[in-house]
CSV table of C-alpha atoms in Angstrom, one decimal:
chain,number,residue,atom,x,y,z
Z,1,MET,CA,79.6,119.8,78.7
Z,2,GLN,CA,81.5,121.4,81.5
Z,3,THR,CA,81.3,125.2,81.5
Z,4,SER,CA,84.4,127.3,81.1
Z,5,ILE,CA,85.9,129.0,84.0
Z,6,GLN,CA,87.2,132.5,84.2
Z,7,PRO,CA,90.5,132.8,86.0
Z,8,SER,CA,91.3,135.8,88.1
Z,9,ARG,CA,92.4,138.9,86.3
Z,10,ASP,CA,94.6,140.1,89.2
Z,11,PRO,CA,98.1,140.9,87.8
Z,12,ALA,CA,99.8,138.7,90.5
Z,13,ALA,CA,97.7,135.8,89.3
Z,14,GLN,CA,98.5,136.6,85.8
Z,15,TYR,CA,102.2,136.6,86.5
Z,16,VAL,CA,102.0,133.1,88.0
Z,17,LEU,CA,99.6,131.8,85.2
Z,18,ARG,CA,102.2,133.0,82.5
Z,19,LEU,CA,104.8,130.6,84.1
Z,20,ALA,CA,102.3,127.9,84.9
Z,21,ASP,CA,100.8,127.8,81.4
Z,22,THR,CA,104.3,127.9,79.8
Z,23,CYS,CA,105.2,124.7,81.9
Z,24,LEU,CA,101.9,123.2,81.1
Z,25,ILE,CA,101.8,123.6,77.3
Z,26,LEU,CA,105.5,122.7,76.9
Z,27,GLY,CA,104.9,119.6,78.9
Z,28,GLN,CA,102.1,118.6,76.9
Z,29,ARG,CA,104.1,119.3,73.6
Z,30,LEU,CA,106.9,117.2,74.9
Z,31,GLY,CA,104.5,114.3,75.8
Z,32,GLU,CA,103.9,114.1,72.0
Z,33,TRP,CA,107.3,112.5,71.8
Z,34,CYS,CA,106.4,109.6,73.9
Z,35,GLY,CA,107.0,106.6,71.8
Z,36,HIS,CA,108.5,108.6,68.9
Z,37,ALA,CA,111.8,109.8,70.1
Z,38,PRO,CA,114.9,108.9,68.0
Z,39,ILE,CA,116.2,106.3,70.6
Z,40,LEU,CA,114.5,104.7,73.6
Z,41,GLU,CA,116.7,106.4,76.1
Z,42,GLU,CA,115.9,109.7,74.8
Z,43,ASP,CA,112.3,108.9,74.7
Z,44,LEU,CA,112.5,108.6,78.5
Z,45,ALA,CA,114.5,111.6,78.9
Z,46,LEU,CA,112.0,113.8,76.9
Z,47,THR,CA,109.2,112.3,78.9
Z,48,ASN,CA,111.0,112.9,82.2
Z,49,THR,CA,111.3,116.5,81.2
Z,50,ALA,CA,107.7,116.7,80.4
Z,51,LEU,CA,106.7,115.2,83.6
Z,52,ASP,CA,108.9,117.7,85.5
Z,53,LEU,CA,107.1,120.5,83.7
Z,54,ILE,CA,103.7,119.2,84.3
Z,55,GLY,CA,104.6,119.0,88.0
Z,56,GLN,CA,105.8,122.6,88.0
Z,57,ALA,CA,102.5,123.6,86.1
Z,58,ARG,CA,100.4,121.7,88.8
Z,59,ALA,CA,102.1,123.5,91.6
Z,60,LEU,CA,101.9,127.0,90.0
Z,61,LEU,CA,98.2,126.4,88.9
Z,62,THR,CA,97.2,125.3,92.4
Z,63,HIS,CA,98.9,128.4,93.7
Z,64,ALA,CA,97.3,130.8,91.1
Z,65,GLY,CA,94.0,129.3,91.8
Z,66,ARG,CA,94.1,130.5,95.4
Z,67,MET,CA,94.9,134.1,94.5
Z,68,GLY,CA,91.5,135.2,93.2
Z,69,ALA,CA,88.3,135.8,95.0
Z,70,GLN,CA,86.9,132.5,93.8
Z,71,VAL,CA,89.2,129.5,94.6
Z,72,LEU,CA,89.9,127.2,91.4
Z,73,ASP,CA,91.8,124.0,91.6
Z,74,GLU,CA,94.7,122.8,89.2
Z,75,ASP,CA,92.3,120.8,87.1
Z,76,GLN,CA,89.7,123.5,86.6
Z,77,LEU,CA,92.6,125.9,85.5
Z,78,ALA,CA,94.4,123.4,83.4
Z,79,PHE,CA,91.3,122.1,81.5
Z,80,LEU,CA,88.6,124.5,81.7
Z,81,ARG,CA,89.6,127.8,80.5
Z,82,GLU,CA,89.0,129.3,77.1
Z,83,GLU,CA,91.9,129.8,74.8
Z,84,ARG,CA,92.3,133.4,75.5
Z,85,ASP,CA,92.6,132.7,79.2
Z,86,TYR,CA,96.0,130.7,78.7
Z,87,LEU,CA,98.9,133.0,79.2
Z,88,ASN,CA,101.8,130.7,78.0
Z,89,VAL,CA,104.4,132.2,75.7
Z,90,THR,CA,103.7,131.5,72.1
Z,91,MET,CA,107.1,129.6,71.7
Z,92,VAL,CA,106.0,126.6,73.6
Z,93,GLU,CA,102.7,126.1,71.8
Z,94,LEU,CA,104.3,125.6,68.4
Z,95,PRO,CA,104.2,122.2,67.0
Z,96,ARG,CA,106.8,119.8,68.1
Z,97,GLY,CA,108.7,119.9,64.9
Z,98,ASP,CA,111.7,117.7,64.4
Z,99,PHE,CA,114.2,116.5,67.1
Z,100,ALA,CA,116.5,119.6,66.4
Z,101,PHE,CA,113.6,122.0,67.0
Z,102,THR,CA,112.5,120.3,70.2
Z,103,VAL,CA,115.9,120.3,71.7
Z,104,LEU,CA,116.6,123.8,70.8
Z,105,ARG,CA,113.3,125.0,72.2
Z,106,ASN,CA,113.9,122.9,75.4
Z,107,ALA,CA,117.2,124.7,75.9
Z,108,MET,CA,115.9,128.1,75.3
Z,109,VAL,CA,113.0,127.5,77.7
Z,110,ALA,CA,115.1,125.8,80.2
Z,111,THR,CA,117.5,128.6,80.3
Z,112,PHE,CA,114.7,131.0,80.7
Z,113,LEU,CA,112.9,129.0,83.4
Z,114,LYS,CA,116.3,128.4,85.3
Z,115,LEU,CA,116.7,132.2,85.5
Z,116,VAL,CA,113.2,132.7,86.6
Z,117,TRP,CA,113.3,129.9,89.3
Z,118,GLN,CA,116.7,131.4,90.6
Z,119,ARG,CA,115.0,134.8,91.1
Z,120,LEU,CA,111.8,133.5,92.4
Z,121,ALA,CA,113.6,131.6,95.1
Z,122,GLY,CA,113.7,135.0,96.8
Z,123,SER,CA,110.0,135.9,96.3
Z,124,ALA,CA,108.1,137.7,98.9
Z,125,ASP,CA,105.5,134.9,98.2
Z,126,ALA,CA,106.8,132.1,100.4
Z,127,GLU,CA,104.8,129.4,98.4
Z,128,LEU,CA,106.2,130.6,95.1
Z,129,ALA,CA,109.7,130.7,96.6
Z,130,ALA,CA,109.4,127.1,97.7
Z,131,ILE,CA,108.1,126.0,94.3
Z,132,ALA,CA,111.0,127.7,92.6
Z,133,GLY,CA,113.6,126.1,95.1
Z,134,LYS,CA,112.6,122.7,93.9
Z,135,ALA,CA,111.9,123.6,90.2
Z,136,VAL,CA,115.4,125.1,89.7
Z,137,LYS,CA,117.1,121.8,90.1
Z,138,GLU,CA,114.9,120.3,87.4
Z,139,ALA,CA,115.5,123.2,85.1
Z,140,ARG,CA,119.3,123.0,85.5
Z,141,TYR,CA,119.3,119.4,84.2
Z,142,HIS,CA,116.8,120.2,81.4
Z,143,GLN,CA,119.2,123.0,80.3
Z,144,GLN,CA,122.3,120.7,80.5
Z,145,HIS,CA,120.6,117.8,78.6
Z,146,ALA,CA,119.0,120.0,75.9
Z,147,GLY,CA,122.1,122.2,75.5
Z,148,ASP,CA,124.2,119.1,74.9
Z,149,TRP,CA,122.1,118.1,72.1
Z,150,VAL,CA,122.1,121.6,70.6
Z,151,VAL,CA,126.1,121.3,70.5
Z,152,ARG,CA,125.9,117.8,69.1
Z,153,LEU,CA,123.6,118.6,66.4
Z,154,GLY,CA,125.0,122.1,65.7
Z,155,ALA,CA,128.6,120.7,65.4
Z,156,GLY,CA,127.5,117.4,64.0
Z,157,THR,CA,126.8,116.3,60.4
Z,158,THR,CA,125.9,118.5,57.6
Z,159,GLU,CA,122.1,117.4,57.9
Z,160,SER,CA,122.1,117.9,61.7
Z,161,ARG,CA,123.6,121.4,61.3
Z,162,GLN,CA,121.0,122.3,58.7
Z,163,ARG,CA,118.2,121.2,61.0
Z,164,MET,CA,119.6,123.1,63.9
Z,165,GLU,CA,119.9,126.2,61.9
Z,166,ASN,CA,116.4,125.9,60.6
Z,167,ALA,CA,115.2,125.5,64.0
Z,168,LEU,CA,117.0,128.5,65.2
Z,169,GLN,CA,115.6,130.4,62.3
Z,170,GLN,CA,112.0,129.4,63.3
Z,171,LEU,CA,112.3,129.9,67.1
Z,172,TRP,CA,114.2,133.1,67.3
Z,173,ARG,CA,111.4,135.3,66.3
Z,174,TYR,CA,109.4,134.1,69.5
Z,175,VAL,CA,112.3,134.9,71.8
Z,176,PRO,CA,111.6,138.6,72.5
Z,177,GLU,CA,108.2,137.7,74.3
Z,178,LEU,CA,110.4,135.9,76.9
Z,179,LEU,CA,112.7,138.9,77.6
Z,180,GLU,CA,110.3,141.9,77.7
Z,181,ALA,CA,108.4,143.4,80.4
Z,182,ASP,CA,104.8,144.9,80.5
Z,183,GLY,CA,102.3,145.9,83.2
Z,184,VAL,CA,102.0,142.6,84.8
Z,185,ASP,CA,105.9,142.4,85.4
Z,186,GLU,CA,105.9,146.0,86.8
Z,187,GLN,CA,103.4,145.0,89.4
Z,188,ALA,CA,105.1,141.7,90.3
Z,189,SER,CA,108.3,143.5,90.7
Z,190,ALA,CA,106.9,146.3,92.8
Z,191,ALA,CA,105.1,143.7,95.1
Z,192,GLY,CA,108.2,141.7,95.4
Z,193,LEU,CA,106.6,138.8,93.6
Z,194,GLY,CA,109.2,138.2,91.1
Z,195,PRO,CA,111.5,139.8,88.5
Z,196,ARG,CA,110.4,141.7,85.5
Z,197,TRP,CA,111.0,139.3,82.6
Z,198,SER,CA,113.1,142.0,80.9
Z,199,GLU,CA,115.6,141.6,83.8
Z,200,LEU,CA,116.3,138.2,82.4
Z,201,ARG,CA,117.4,139.5,79.0
Z,202,GLU,CA,121.0,139.9,79.6
Z,203,PRO,CA,121.7,136.6,81.4
Z,204,TRP,CA,119.6,134.7,79.0
Z,205,LEU,CA,121.4,136.1,75.9
Z,206,ALA,CA,124.8,135.6,77.6
Z,207,GLU,CA,124.1,131.8,78.3
Z,208,MET,CA,122.5,131.3,74.9
Z,209,LYS,CA,125.5,132.9,73.2
Z,210,ALA,CA,127.9,130.6,75.1
Z,211,LEU,CA,125.8,127.6,73.8
Z,212,PHE,CA,125.6,128.9,70.3
Z,213,ASP,CA,129.4,129.4,70.2
Z,214,GLU,CA,130.1,125.9,71.3
Z,215,ALA,CA,127.6,124.6,68.7
Z,216,GLY,CA,129.0,126.9,66.0
Z,217,LEU,CA,125.6,128.6,65.5
Z,218,THR,CA,124.9,132.2,65.1
Z,219,ALA,CA,121.6,133.9,66.3
Z,220,PRO,CA,119.7,135.5,63.5
Z,221,PRO,CA,119.0,139.3,63.6
Z,222,ASP,CA,116.1,140.5,65.7
Z,223,ALA,CA,112.9,140.9,64.0
Z,224,ALA,CA,110.2,143.5,64.6
Z,225,PHE,CA,107.6,140.7,65.1
Z,226,ARG,CA,106.4,140.2,68.7
Z,227,SER,CA,104.4,137.1,69.7
Z,228,THR,CA,101.7,137.8,72.4
Z,229,GLY,CA,100.8,134.4,73.9
Z,230,LYS,CA,101.4,135.6,77.4
Z,231,ARG,CA,98.6,138.3,76.9
Z,232,GLY,CA,96.3,135.5,75.8
Z,233,LEU,CA,96.7,136.2,72.0
Z,234,HIS,CA,97.9,132.9,70.5
Z,235,SER,CA,99.0,131.4,67.3
Z,236,GLU,CA,96.7,129.0,65.4
Z,237,TYR,CA,98.3,126.1,67.3
Z,238,LEU,CA,97.0,126.5,70.8
Z,239,GLY,CA,93.3,125.8,70.1
Z,240,HIS,CA,94.3,122.4,68.7
Z,241,ILE,CA,96.4,121.4,71.6
Z,242,LEU,CA,93.6,122.6,74.0
Z,243,THR,CA,91.0,120.4,72.3
Z,244,GLU,CA,93.1,117.4,72.8
Z,245,MET,CA,94.0,118.4,76.5
Z,246,GLN,CA,90.4,119.4,77.5
Z,247,TYR,CA,88.4,116.5,75.7
Z,248,LEU,CA,88.4,114.2,78.9
Z,249,GLN,CA,87.6,116.8,81.4
Z,250,ARG,CA,84.9,118.2,79.2
Z,251,ALA,CA,83.4,114.8,78.4
Z,252,TYR,CA,83.5,113.5,82.0
Z,253,PRO,CA,83.2,116.6,84.2
Z,254,GLY,CA,85.2,116.5,87.4
Z,255,GLY,CA,86.9,113.1,86.3
Z,256,ALA,CA,89.9,112.3,88.4
Z,257,TRP,CA,92.1,109.3,88.6
A,1,MET,CA,127.3,96.0,67.6
A,2,SER,CA,125.3,94.4,64.8
A,3,ASN,CA,125.9,97.3,62.4
A,4,SER,CA,128.5,100.1,62.4
A,5,THR,CA,125.8,102.9,62.7
A,6,GLU,CA,124.5,101.6,66.1
A,7,TRP,CA,125.8,103.6,69.1
A,8,PRO,CA,128.1,101.8,71.6
A,9,LEU,CA,126.6,99.9,74.5
A,10,TRP,CA,127.3,101.0,78.0
A,11,GLU,CA,126.9,99.1,81.3
A,12,VAL,CA,125.3,101.2,84.1
A,13,PHE,CA,126.0,101.0,87.9
A,14,VAL,CA,124.0,102.8,90.4
A,15,ARG,CA,124.7,103.5,94.0
A,16,THR,CA,121.5,103.8,96.0
A,17,LYS,CA,123.1,105.9,98.9
A,18,ALA,CA,126.4,106.9,100.2
A,19,GLY,CA,128.4,104.3,101.8
A,20,LEU,CA,126.9,101.4,99.7
A,21,ASP,CA,128.5,99.9,96.6
A,22,HIS,CA,127.6,100.7,93.0
A,23,LYS,CA,125.4,97.9,91.6
A,24,HIS,CA,125.1,96.9,88.1
A,25,CYS,CA,121.6,97.6,86.9
A,26,GLY,CA,121.5,97.4,83.2
A,27,SER,CA,122.8,98.8,79.9
A,28,LEU,CA,122.0,101.6,77.3
A,29,HIS,CA,123.2,102.8,74.1
A,30,ALA,CA,125.1,106.2,73.9
A,31,THR,CA,127.6,108.0,71.7
A,32,ASP,CA,130.0,109.0,74.5
A,33,GLY,CA,130.4,108.9,78.4
A,34,LYS,CA,128.8,112.3,78.9
A,35,MET,CA,125.7,111.1,77.1
A,36,ALA,CA,125.7,107.9,78.7
A,37,ILE,CA,125.8,109.4,82.2
A,38,GLN,CA,122.8,111.6,81.4
A,39,LEU,CA,120.7,108.8,79.9
A,40,ALA,CA,121.6,106.5,82.7
A,41,ARG,CA,120.1,109.2,85.0
A,42,ASP,CA,116.9,109.3,82.9
A,43,VAL,CA,116.6,105.5,82.4
A,44,TYR,CA,117.6,104.1,85.7
A,45,THR,CA,117.2,106.7,88.4
A,46,ARG,CA,113.8,108.1,87.7
A,47,ARG,CA,112.3,106.5,91.0
A,48,GLN,CA,114.9,107.9,93.3
A,49,GLU,CA,117.1,104.7,92.9
A,50,GLY,CA,120.3,106.7,92.8
A,51,SER,CA,122.9,109.2,94.4
A,52,SER,CA,125.8,108.2,92.1
A,53,LEU,CA,126.3,106.8,88.7
A,54,TRP,CA,129.1,104.9,86.8
A,55,VAL,CA,129.0,103.9,83.3
A,56,VAL,CA,131.5,101.9,81.4
A,57,ARG,CA,131.7,100.7,77.8
A,58,SER,CA,130.5,97.1,77.6
A,59,ASP,CA,133.3,96.2,75.3
A,60,GLN,CA,136.0,97.2,77.9
A,61,ILE,CA,134.7,94.6,80.3
A,62,VAL,CA,136.8,91.5,80.3
A,63,ALA,CA,134.6,88.5,81.2
A,64,SER,CA,135.4,84.9,82.3
A,65,ASP,CA,134.8,82.3,79.4
A,66,PRO,CA,131.4,80.7,79.9
A,67,GLY,CA,133.0,77.5,78.4
A,68,GLU,CA,135.5,77.3,81.1
A,69,LYS,CA,132.9,77.5,83.9
A,70,ALA,CA,133.3,73.9,84.9
A,71,MET,CA,137.2,74.2,85.3
A,72,TYR,CA,136.9,77.6,87.1
A,73,PHE,CA,134.1,77.2,89.5
A,74,ASP,CA,133.1,73.6,90.1
A,75,PRO,CA,136.2,72.6,92.1
A,76,MET,CA,135.2,74.9,94.9
A,77,GLU,CA,131.9,72.8,95.5
A,78,ASP,CA,133.5,70.4,98.1
A,79,LYS,CA,135.7,73.0,100.0
A,80,VAL,CA,133.4,73.5,102.8
A,81,TYR,CA,136.4,74.1,105.1
A,82,ARG,CA,136.8,77.5,103.3
A,83,HIS,CA,133.6,78.8,105.0
A,84,PRO,CA,134.2,80.2,108.4
A,85,THR,CA,131.3,78.2,109.9
A,86,PHE,CA,133.4,75.9,112.1
A,87,TYR,CA,134.3,78.7,114.5
A,88,ALA,CA,132.5,79.3,117.7
A,89,LEU,CA,131.9,83.0,118.0
A,90,PRO,CA,132.4,84.9,121.3
A,91,GLU,CA,129.1,86.2,123.0
A,92,ALA,CA,130.3,89.8,122.5
A,93,VAL,CA,130.3,89.5,118.6
A,94,ASN,CA,126.8,90.3,117.5
A,95,HIS,CA,127.0,90.7,113.8
A,96,MET,CA,128.9,88.3,111.7
């Protein structure tokens, strides 16, 4: 059994890990659609998105792994941490749901990541800026593709609309976590590393409102509930996805292909 | 096409780089042109094959009748004089 590793608790590393893990876990979730999407063409589209996210996660994990005193590589960080050391937002660890849930979550996360990448392109951290410059193109396409599906389903049949409304109801309570700042953001902002996530609130809400208007959807009222995945406190679902992700690296320590 | 709930078929043409022509590379199902372009991107340009895409509804393509192949194309078989192979090229012409 491979021993777990402890990532750096440095706020800058945490800031990068929040993004890295959000990409990593959503990429893993989307991989579950491989062979199961409604049509072959969309099967490829979803797995393309998954692979883009895994690529972004790899770059960010590699970068985060060099920010602490002890250098950790991307595989150690991806596969050998304990659940509470994963800092992804809770929204991306929720089960894949139906196709409506998947495309709405993709639209929400792609819009968020696009705004993040746009701002990180001006980061004081040159490597982070370079990662963002490449990733923003991928996120723009993810947003367009997922957004089109939100409109098609929202303005589609009675059933597709019902499914989209259910998905919105389920996902909306996990949105505030994406749009609020804490100490990690304050330090990142002060250091010129990247924006406070709270700075993304207005543009994110504006872009989502435009999408919902086109799809004939209305955002539910805000709830008091706050998810806390980015602080390492996760829903019951992350543990299950981690056992699946980590099995191979734990069974065959250091295995590569 | 076999049943009415199936999405229409589209033919996909990919241009590999600027200056070259769009080449037919396959087909896919999509509800409309917007979706067809996106899915063409995802299905046919995943390995950097493209810099531009065309899609066209398959049922909009007018094709020659395979049954008329003999009458359409066989008569050209013995018209070798239509090939420009009987001309001596000047030295200065390198690529022809």
